[in-house]
PDB file of C-alpha atoms and ligand atoms in Angstrom:
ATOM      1  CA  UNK Z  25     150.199  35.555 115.294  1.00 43.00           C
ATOM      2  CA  UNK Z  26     153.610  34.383 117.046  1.00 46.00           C
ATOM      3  CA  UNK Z  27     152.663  32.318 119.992  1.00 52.00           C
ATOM      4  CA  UNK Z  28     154.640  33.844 122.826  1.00 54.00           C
ATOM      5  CA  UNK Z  29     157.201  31.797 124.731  1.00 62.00           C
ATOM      6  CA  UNK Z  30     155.553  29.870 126.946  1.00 77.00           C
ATOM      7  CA  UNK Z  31     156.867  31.650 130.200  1.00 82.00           C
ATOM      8  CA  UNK Z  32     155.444  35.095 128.974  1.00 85.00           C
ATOM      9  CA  UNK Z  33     152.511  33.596 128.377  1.00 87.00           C
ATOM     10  CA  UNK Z  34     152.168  31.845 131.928  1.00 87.00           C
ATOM     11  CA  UNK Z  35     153.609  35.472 133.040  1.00 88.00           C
ATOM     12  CA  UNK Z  36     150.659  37.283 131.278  1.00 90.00           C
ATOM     13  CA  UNK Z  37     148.046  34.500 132.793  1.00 89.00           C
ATOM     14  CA  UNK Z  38     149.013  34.838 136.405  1.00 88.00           C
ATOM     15  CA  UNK Z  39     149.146  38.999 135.928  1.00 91.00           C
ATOM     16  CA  UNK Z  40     145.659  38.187 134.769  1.00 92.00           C
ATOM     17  CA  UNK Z  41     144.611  35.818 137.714  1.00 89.00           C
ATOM     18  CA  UNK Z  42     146.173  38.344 140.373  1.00 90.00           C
ATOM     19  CA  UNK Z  43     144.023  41.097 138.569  1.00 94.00           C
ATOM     20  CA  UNK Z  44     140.961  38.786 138.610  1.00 93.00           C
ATOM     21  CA  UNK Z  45     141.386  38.827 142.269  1.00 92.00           C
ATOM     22  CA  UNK Z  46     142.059  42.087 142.703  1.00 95.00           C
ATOM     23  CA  UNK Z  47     138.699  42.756 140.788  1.00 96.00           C
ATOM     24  CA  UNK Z  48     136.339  39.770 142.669  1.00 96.00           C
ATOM     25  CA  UNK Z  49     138.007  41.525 146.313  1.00 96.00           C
ATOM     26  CA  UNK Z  50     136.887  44.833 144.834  1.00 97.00           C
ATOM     27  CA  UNK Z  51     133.551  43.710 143.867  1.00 98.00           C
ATOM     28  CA  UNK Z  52     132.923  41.757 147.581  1.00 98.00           C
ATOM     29  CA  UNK Z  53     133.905  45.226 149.419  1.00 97.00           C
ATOM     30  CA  UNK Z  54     132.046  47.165 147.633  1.00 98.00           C
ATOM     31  CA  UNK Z  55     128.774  44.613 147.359  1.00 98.00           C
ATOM     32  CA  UNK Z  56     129.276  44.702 151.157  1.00 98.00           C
ATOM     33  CA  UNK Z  57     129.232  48.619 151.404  1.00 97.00           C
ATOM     34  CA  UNK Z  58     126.191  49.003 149.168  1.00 98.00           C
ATOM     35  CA  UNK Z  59     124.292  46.368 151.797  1.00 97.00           C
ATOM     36  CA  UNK Z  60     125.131  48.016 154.753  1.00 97.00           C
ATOM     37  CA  UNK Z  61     123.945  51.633 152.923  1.00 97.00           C
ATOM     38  CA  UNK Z  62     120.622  50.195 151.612  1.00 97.00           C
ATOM     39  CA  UNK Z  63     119.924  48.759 155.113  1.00 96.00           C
ATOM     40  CA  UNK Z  64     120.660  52.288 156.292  1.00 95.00           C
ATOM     41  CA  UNK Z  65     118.810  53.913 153.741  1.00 95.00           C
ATOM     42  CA  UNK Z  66     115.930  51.714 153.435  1.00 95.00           C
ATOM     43  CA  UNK Z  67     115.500  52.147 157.447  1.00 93.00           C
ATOM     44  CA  UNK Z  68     115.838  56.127 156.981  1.00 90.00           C
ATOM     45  CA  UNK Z  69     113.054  55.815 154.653  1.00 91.00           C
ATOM     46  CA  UNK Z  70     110.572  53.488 156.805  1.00 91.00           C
ATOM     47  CA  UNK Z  71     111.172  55.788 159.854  1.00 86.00           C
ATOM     48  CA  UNK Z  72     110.541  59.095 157.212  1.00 86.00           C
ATOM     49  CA  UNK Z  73     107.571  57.242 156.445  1.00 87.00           C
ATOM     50  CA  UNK Z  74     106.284  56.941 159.772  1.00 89.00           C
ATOM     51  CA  UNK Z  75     106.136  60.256 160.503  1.00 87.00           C
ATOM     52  CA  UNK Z  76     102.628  61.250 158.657  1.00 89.00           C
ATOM     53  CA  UNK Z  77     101.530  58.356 159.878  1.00 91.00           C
ATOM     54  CA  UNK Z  78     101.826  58.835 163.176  1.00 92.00           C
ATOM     55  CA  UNK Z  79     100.694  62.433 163.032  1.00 93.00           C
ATOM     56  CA  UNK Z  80      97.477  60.956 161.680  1.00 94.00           C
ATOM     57  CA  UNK Z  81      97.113  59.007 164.571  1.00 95.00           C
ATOM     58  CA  UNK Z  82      97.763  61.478 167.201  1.00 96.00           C
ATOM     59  CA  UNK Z  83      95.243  63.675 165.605  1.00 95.00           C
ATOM     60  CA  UNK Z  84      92.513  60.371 165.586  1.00 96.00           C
ATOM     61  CA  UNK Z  85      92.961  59.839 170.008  1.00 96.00           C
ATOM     62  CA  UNK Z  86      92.617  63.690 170.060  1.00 96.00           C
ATOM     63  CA  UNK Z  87      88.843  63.222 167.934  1.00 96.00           C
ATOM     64  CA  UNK Z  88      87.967  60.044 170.023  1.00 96.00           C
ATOM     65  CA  UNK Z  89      88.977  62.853 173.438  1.00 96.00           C
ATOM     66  CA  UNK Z  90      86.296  65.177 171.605  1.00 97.00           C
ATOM     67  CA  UNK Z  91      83.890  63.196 170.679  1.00 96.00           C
ATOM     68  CA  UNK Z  92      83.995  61.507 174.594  1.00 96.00           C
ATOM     69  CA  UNK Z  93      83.902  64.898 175.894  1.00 97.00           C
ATOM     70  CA  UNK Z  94      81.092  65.869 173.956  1.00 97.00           C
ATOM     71  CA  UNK Z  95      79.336  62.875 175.039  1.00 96.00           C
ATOM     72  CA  UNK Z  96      80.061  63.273 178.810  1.00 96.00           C
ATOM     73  CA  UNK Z  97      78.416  66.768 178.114  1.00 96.00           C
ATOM     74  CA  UNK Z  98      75.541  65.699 177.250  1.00 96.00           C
ATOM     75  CA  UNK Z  99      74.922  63.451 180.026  1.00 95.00           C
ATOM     76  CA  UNK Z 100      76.136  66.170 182.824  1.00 95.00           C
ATOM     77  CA  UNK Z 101      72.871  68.170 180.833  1.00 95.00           C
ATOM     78  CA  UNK Z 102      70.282  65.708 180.996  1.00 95.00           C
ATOM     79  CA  UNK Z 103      71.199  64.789 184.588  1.00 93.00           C
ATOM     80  CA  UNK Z 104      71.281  68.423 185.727  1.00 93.00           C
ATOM     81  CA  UNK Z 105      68.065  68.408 183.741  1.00 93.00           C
ATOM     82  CA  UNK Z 106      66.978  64.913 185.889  1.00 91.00           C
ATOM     83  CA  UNK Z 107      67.826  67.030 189.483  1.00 87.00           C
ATOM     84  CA  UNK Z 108      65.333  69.718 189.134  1.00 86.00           C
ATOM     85  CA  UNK Z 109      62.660  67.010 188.683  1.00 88.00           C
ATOM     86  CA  UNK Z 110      63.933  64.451 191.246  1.00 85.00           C
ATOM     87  CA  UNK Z 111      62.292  64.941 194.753  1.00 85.00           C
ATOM     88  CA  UNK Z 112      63.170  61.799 196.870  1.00 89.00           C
ATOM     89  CA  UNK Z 113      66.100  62.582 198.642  1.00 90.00           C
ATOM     90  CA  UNK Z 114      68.188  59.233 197.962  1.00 91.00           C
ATOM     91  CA  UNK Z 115      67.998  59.528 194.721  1.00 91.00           C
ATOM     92  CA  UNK Z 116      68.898  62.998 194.463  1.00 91.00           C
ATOM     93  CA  UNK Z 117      72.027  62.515 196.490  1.00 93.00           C
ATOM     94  CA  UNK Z 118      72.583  59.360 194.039  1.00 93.00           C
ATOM     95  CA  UNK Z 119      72.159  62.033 190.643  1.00 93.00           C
ATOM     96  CA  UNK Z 120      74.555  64.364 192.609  1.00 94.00           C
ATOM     97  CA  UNK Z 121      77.134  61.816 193.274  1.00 95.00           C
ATOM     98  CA  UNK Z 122      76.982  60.726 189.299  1.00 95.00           C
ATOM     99  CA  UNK Z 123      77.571  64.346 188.358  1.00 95.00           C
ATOM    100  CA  UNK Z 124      80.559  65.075 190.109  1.00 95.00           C
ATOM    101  CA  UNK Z 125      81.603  61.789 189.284  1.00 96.00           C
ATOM    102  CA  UNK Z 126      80.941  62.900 185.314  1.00 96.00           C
ATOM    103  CA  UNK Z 127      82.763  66.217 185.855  1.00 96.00           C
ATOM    104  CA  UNK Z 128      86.031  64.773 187.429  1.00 97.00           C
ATOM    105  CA  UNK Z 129      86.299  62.346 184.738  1.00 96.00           C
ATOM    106  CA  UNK Z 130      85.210  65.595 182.073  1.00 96.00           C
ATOM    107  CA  UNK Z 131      88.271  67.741 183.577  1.00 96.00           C
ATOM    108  CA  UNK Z 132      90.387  64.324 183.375  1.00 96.00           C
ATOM    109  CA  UNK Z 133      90.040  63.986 179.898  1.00 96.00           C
ATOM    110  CA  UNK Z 134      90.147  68.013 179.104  1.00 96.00           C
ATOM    111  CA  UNK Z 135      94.058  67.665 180.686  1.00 96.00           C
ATOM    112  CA  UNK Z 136      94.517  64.499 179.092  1.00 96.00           C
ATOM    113  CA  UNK Z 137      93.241  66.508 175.563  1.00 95.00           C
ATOM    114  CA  UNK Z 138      95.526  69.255 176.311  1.00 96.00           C
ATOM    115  CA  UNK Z 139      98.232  67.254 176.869  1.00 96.00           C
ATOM    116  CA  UNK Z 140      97.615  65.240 173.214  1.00 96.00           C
ATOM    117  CA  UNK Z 141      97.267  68.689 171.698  1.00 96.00           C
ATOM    118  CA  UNK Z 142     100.847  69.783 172.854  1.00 96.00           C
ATOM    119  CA  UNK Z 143     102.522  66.820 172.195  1.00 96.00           C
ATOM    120  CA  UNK Z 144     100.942  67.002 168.323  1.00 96.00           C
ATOM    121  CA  UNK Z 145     102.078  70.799 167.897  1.00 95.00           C
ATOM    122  CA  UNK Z 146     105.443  69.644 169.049  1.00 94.00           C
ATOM    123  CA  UNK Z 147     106.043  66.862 166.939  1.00 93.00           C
ATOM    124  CA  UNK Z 148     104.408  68.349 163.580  1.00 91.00           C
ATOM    125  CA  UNK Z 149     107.000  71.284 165.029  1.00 92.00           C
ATOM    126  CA  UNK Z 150     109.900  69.444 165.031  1.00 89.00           C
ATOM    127  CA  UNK Z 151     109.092  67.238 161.408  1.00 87.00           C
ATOM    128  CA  UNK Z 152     108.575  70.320 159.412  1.00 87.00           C
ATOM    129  CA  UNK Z 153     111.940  71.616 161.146  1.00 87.00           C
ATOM    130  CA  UNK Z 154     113.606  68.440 160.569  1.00 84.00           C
ATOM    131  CA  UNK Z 155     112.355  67.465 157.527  1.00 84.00           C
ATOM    132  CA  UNK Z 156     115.265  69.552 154.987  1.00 86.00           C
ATOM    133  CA  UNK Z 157     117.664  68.149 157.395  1.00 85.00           C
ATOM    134  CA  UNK Z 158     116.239  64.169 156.618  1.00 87.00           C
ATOM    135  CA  UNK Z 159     116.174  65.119 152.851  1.00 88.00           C
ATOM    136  CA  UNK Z 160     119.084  66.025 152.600  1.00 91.00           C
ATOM    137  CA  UNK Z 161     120.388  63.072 154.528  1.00 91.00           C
ATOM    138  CA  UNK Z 162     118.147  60.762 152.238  1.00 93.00           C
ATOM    139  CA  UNK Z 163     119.405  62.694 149.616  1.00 94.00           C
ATOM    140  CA  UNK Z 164     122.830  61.822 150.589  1.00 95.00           C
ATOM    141  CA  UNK Z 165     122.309  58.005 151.668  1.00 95.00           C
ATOM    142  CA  UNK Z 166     120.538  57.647 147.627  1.00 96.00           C
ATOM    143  CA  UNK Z 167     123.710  58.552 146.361  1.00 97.00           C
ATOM    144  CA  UNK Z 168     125.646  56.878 147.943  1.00 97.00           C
ATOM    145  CA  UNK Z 169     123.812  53.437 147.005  1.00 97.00           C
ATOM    146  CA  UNK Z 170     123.588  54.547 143.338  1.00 97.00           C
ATOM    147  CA  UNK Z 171     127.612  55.405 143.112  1.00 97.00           C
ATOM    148  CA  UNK Z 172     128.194  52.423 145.065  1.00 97.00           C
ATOM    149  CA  UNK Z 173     125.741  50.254 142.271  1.00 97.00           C
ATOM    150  CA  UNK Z 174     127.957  51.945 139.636  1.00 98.00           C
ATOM    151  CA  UNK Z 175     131.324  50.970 140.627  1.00 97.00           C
ATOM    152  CA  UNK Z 176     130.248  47.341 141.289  1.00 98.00           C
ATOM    153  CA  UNK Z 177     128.935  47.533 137.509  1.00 98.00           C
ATOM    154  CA  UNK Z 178     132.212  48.701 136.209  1.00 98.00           C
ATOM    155  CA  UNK Z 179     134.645  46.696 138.309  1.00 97.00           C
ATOM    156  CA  UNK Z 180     132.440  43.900 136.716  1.00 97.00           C
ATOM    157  CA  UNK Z 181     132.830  45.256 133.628  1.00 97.00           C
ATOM    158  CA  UNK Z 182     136.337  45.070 134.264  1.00 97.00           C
ATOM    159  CA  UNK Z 183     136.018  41.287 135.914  1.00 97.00           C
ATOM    160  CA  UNK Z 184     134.662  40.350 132.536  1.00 97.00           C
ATOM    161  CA  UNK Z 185     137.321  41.862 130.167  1.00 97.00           C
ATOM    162  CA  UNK Z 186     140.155  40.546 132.066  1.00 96.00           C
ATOM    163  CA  UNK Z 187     138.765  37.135 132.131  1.00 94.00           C
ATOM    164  CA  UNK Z 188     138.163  37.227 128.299  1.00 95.00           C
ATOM    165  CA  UNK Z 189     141.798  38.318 127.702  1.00 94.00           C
ATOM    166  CA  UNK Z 190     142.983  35.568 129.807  1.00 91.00           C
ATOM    167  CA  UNK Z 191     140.730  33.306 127.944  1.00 89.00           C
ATOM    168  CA  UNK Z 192     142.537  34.069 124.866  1.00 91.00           C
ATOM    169  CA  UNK Z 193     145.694  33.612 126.525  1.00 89.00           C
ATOM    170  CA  UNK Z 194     144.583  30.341 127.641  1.00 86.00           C
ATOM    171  CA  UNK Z 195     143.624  29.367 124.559  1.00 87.00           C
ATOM    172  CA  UNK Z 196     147.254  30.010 123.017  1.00 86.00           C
ATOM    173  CA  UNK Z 197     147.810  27.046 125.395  1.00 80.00           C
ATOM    174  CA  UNK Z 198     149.091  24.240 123.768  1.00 77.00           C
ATOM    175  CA  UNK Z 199     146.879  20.548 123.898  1.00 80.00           C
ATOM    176  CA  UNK Z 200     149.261  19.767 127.093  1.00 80.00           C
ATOM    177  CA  UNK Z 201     148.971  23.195 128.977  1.00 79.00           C
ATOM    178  CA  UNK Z 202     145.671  23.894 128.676  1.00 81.00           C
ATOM    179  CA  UNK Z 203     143.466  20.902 130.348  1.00 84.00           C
ATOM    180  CA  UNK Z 204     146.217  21.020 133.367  1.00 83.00           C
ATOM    181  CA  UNK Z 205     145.437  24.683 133.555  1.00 84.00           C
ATOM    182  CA  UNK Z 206     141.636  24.452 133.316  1.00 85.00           C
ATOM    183  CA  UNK Z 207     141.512  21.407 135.932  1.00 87.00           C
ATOM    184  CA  UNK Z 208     143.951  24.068 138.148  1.00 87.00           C
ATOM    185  CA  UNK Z 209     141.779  26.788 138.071  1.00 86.00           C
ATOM    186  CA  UNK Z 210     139.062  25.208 139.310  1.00 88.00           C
ATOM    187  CA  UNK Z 211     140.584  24.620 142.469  1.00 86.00           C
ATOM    188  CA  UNK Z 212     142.978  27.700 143.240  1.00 87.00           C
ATOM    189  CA  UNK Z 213     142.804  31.187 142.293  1.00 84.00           C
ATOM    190  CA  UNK Z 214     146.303  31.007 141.308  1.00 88.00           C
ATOM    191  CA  UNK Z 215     147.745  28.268 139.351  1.00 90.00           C
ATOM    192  CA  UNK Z 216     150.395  29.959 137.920  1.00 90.00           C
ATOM    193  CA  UNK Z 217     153.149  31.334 140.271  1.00 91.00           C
ATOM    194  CA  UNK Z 218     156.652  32.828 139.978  1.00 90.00           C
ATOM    195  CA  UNK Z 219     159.131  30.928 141.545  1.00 92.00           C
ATOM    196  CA  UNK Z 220     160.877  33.159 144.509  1.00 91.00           C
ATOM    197  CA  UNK Z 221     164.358  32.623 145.955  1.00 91.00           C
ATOM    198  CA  UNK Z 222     163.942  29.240 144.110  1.00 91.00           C
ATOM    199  CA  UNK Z 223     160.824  28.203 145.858  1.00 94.00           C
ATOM    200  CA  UNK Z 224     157.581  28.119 144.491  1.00 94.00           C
ATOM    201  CA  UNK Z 225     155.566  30.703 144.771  1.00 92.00           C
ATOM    202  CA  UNK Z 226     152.765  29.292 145.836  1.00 92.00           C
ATOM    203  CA  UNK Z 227     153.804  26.958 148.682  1.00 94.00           C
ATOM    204  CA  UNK Z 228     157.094  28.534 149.413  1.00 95.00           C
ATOM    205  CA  UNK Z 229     158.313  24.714 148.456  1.00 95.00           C
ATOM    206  CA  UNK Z 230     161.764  24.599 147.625  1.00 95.00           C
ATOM    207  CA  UNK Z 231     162.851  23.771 144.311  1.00 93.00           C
ATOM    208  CA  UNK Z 232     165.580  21.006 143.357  1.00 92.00           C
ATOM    209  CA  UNK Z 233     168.625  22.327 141.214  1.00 93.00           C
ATOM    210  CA  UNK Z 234     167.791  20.169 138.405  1.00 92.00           C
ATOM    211  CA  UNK Z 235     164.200  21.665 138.641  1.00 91.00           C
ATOM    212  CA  UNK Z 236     165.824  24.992 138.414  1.00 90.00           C
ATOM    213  CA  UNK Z 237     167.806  24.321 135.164  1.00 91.00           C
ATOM    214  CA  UNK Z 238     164.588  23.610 133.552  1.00 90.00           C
ATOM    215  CA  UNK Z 239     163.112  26.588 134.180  1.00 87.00           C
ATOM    216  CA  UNK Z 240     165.850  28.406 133.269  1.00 86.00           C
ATOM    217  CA  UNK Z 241     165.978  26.777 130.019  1.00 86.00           C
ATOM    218  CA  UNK Z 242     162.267  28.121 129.705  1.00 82.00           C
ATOM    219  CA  UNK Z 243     161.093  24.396 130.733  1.00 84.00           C
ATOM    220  CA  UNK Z 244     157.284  24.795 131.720  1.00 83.00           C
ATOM    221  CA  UNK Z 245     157.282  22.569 135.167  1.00 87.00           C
ATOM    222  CA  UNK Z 246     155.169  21.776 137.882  1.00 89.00           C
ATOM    223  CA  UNK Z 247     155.815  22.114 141.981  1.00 92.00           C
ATOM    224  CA  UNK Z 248     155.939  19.141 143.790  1.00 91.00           C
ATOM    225  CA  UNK Z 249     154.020  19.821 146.364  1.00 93.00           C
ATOM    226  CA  UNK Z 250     150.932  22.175 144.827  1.00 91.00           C
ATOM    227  CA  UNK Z 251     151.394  21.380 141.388  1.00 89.00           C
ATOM    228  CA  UNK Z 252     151.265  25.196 140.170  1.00 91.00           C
ATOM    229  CA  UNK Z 253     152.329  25.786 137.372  1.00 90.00           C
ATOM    230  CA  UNK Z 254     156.147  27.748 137.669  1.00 91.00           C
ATOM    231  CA  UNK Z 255     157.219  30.839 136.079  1.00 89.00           C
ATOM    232  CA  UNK Z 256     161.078  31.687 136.235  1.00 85.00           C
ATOM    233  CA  UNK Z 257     162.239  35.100 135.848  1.00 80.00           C
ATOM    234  CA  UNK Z 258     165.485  36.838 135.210  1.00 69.00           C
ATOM    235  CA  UNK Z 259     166.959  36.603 138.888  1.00 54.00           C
ATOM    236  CA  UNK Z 260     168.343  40.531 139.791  1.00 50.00           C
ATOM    237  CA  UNK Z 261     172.321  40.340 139.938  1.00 51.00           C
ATOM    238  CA  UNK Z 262     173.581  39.848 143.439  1.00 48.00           C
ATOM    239  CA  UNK Z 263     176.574  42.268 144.417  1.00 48.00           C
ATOM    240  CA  UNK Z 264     179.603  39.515 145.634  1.00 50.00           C
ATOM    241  CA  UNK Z 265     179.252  39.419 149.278  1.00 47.00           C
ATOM    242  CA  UNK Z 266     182.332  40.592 151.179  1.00 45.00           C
ATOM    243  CA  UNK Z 267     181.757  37.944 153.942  1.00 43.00           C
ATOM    244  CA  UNK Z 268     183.676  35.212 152.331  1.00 38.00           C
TER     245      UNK Z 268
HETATM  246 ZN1   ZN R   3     154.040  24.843 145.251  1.00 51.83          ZN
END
């Protein structure tokens, strides 16, 4: 295989690099997206959860309010049972006292039950209403994560391929090229720039005329000032201006 000129091939590297970029940006949006949807989704799904749960423990205070009640009962009996046996007068009007202390807290807790009992109807009401509506939404958030998930796998997919074929285009490097490259990269996304309006690319630094000739005579050169690597190509033909 024909090694290409070395311009083309700096040309090809920095298309590469630029894509690279392109890609990794890609990748950090849409890894950014797909955290702020699973937070969403996994905070739908707690608060779905909760639902049942809570249900369950409405339905528990309303027992405990039954099972008090049923207790209270008993003791309004047995003392009703206590005041037909009771003579002394003091402690009859003590027993009395006790009783309709017993039934106000009885018809207390009776509102108090009714009240649980409506609140319960009205929020198993509203879950089985709601609950298509929170699938669906569910439904929608899942998708959205798993799409998301995809195109980070494929843009990676892509990541990887473009960095292999700039690998091999690396490679075609010369012994020169190739360490100055390497020892670039690590430090800058792009080490290969095209010169523009005979500045480098890279630091807008401008270029001496002798620096120019080299690179017009497909010279591979270095800027001054950022040490990228320089890519010269054809300059578009000025029309003559009319102001001289
Ligand atoms: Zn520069």
């Amino acid at each position: 295989m024909a090694t290409p000129a070395p311009h083309a091939l700096l040309l090809h590297i920095a298309s590469c690099d630029a894509l690279i970029a392109h890609h990794e940006h890609h990748i950090a949006t849409l890894t950014k997206q797909l955290q702020q949807q699973q937070t969403q989704l996994d905070a739908a799904e707690a608060e779905h959860a909760t639902a049942p749960k809570k249900l369950i423990a409405m339905k528990k205070a309303i027992d405990d309010l039954e099972l008090e009640l049923r207790s209270i009962d008993e003791d309004l009996k047995h003392k009703h049972r206590q005041l037909s046996i009771i003579t002394a007068e003091k402690q009859l009007r003590a027993l009395e006292h006790e009783i309709a202390m017993l039934s106000r807290k009885k018809e207390t807790l009776n509102d108090l039950q009714v009240d649980q009992w409506l609140a319960y109807e009205t929020f198993q009401h509203e879950q089985i209403s709601q609950n298509p509506l929170v699938d669906s939404q569910l439904e929608k958030l899942r998708v959205t994560v798993a799409s998301l998930q995809q195109d980070i796998e494929q843009t990676q997919s892509l990541l990887a391929t473009t960095q292999e074929e700039q690998q091999a285009l690396v490679n075609l490097f010369d012994d020169h090229w190739a360490p100055i490259y390497k020892r670039m990269k690590i430090h800058m996304q792009d080490p290969v720039v095209i010169v523009q309006k005979d500045s480098c690319g890279g630091c807008f630094y401008p270029l001496q005329a002798q620096m120019l000739i080299k690179l017009r005579h497909n010279e591979v050169i270095t800027c001054m000032l950022c040490n990228r690597l320089l890519v010269y190509t054809t300059p578009t033909i000025s029309a003559p201006t009319t102001s001289q």
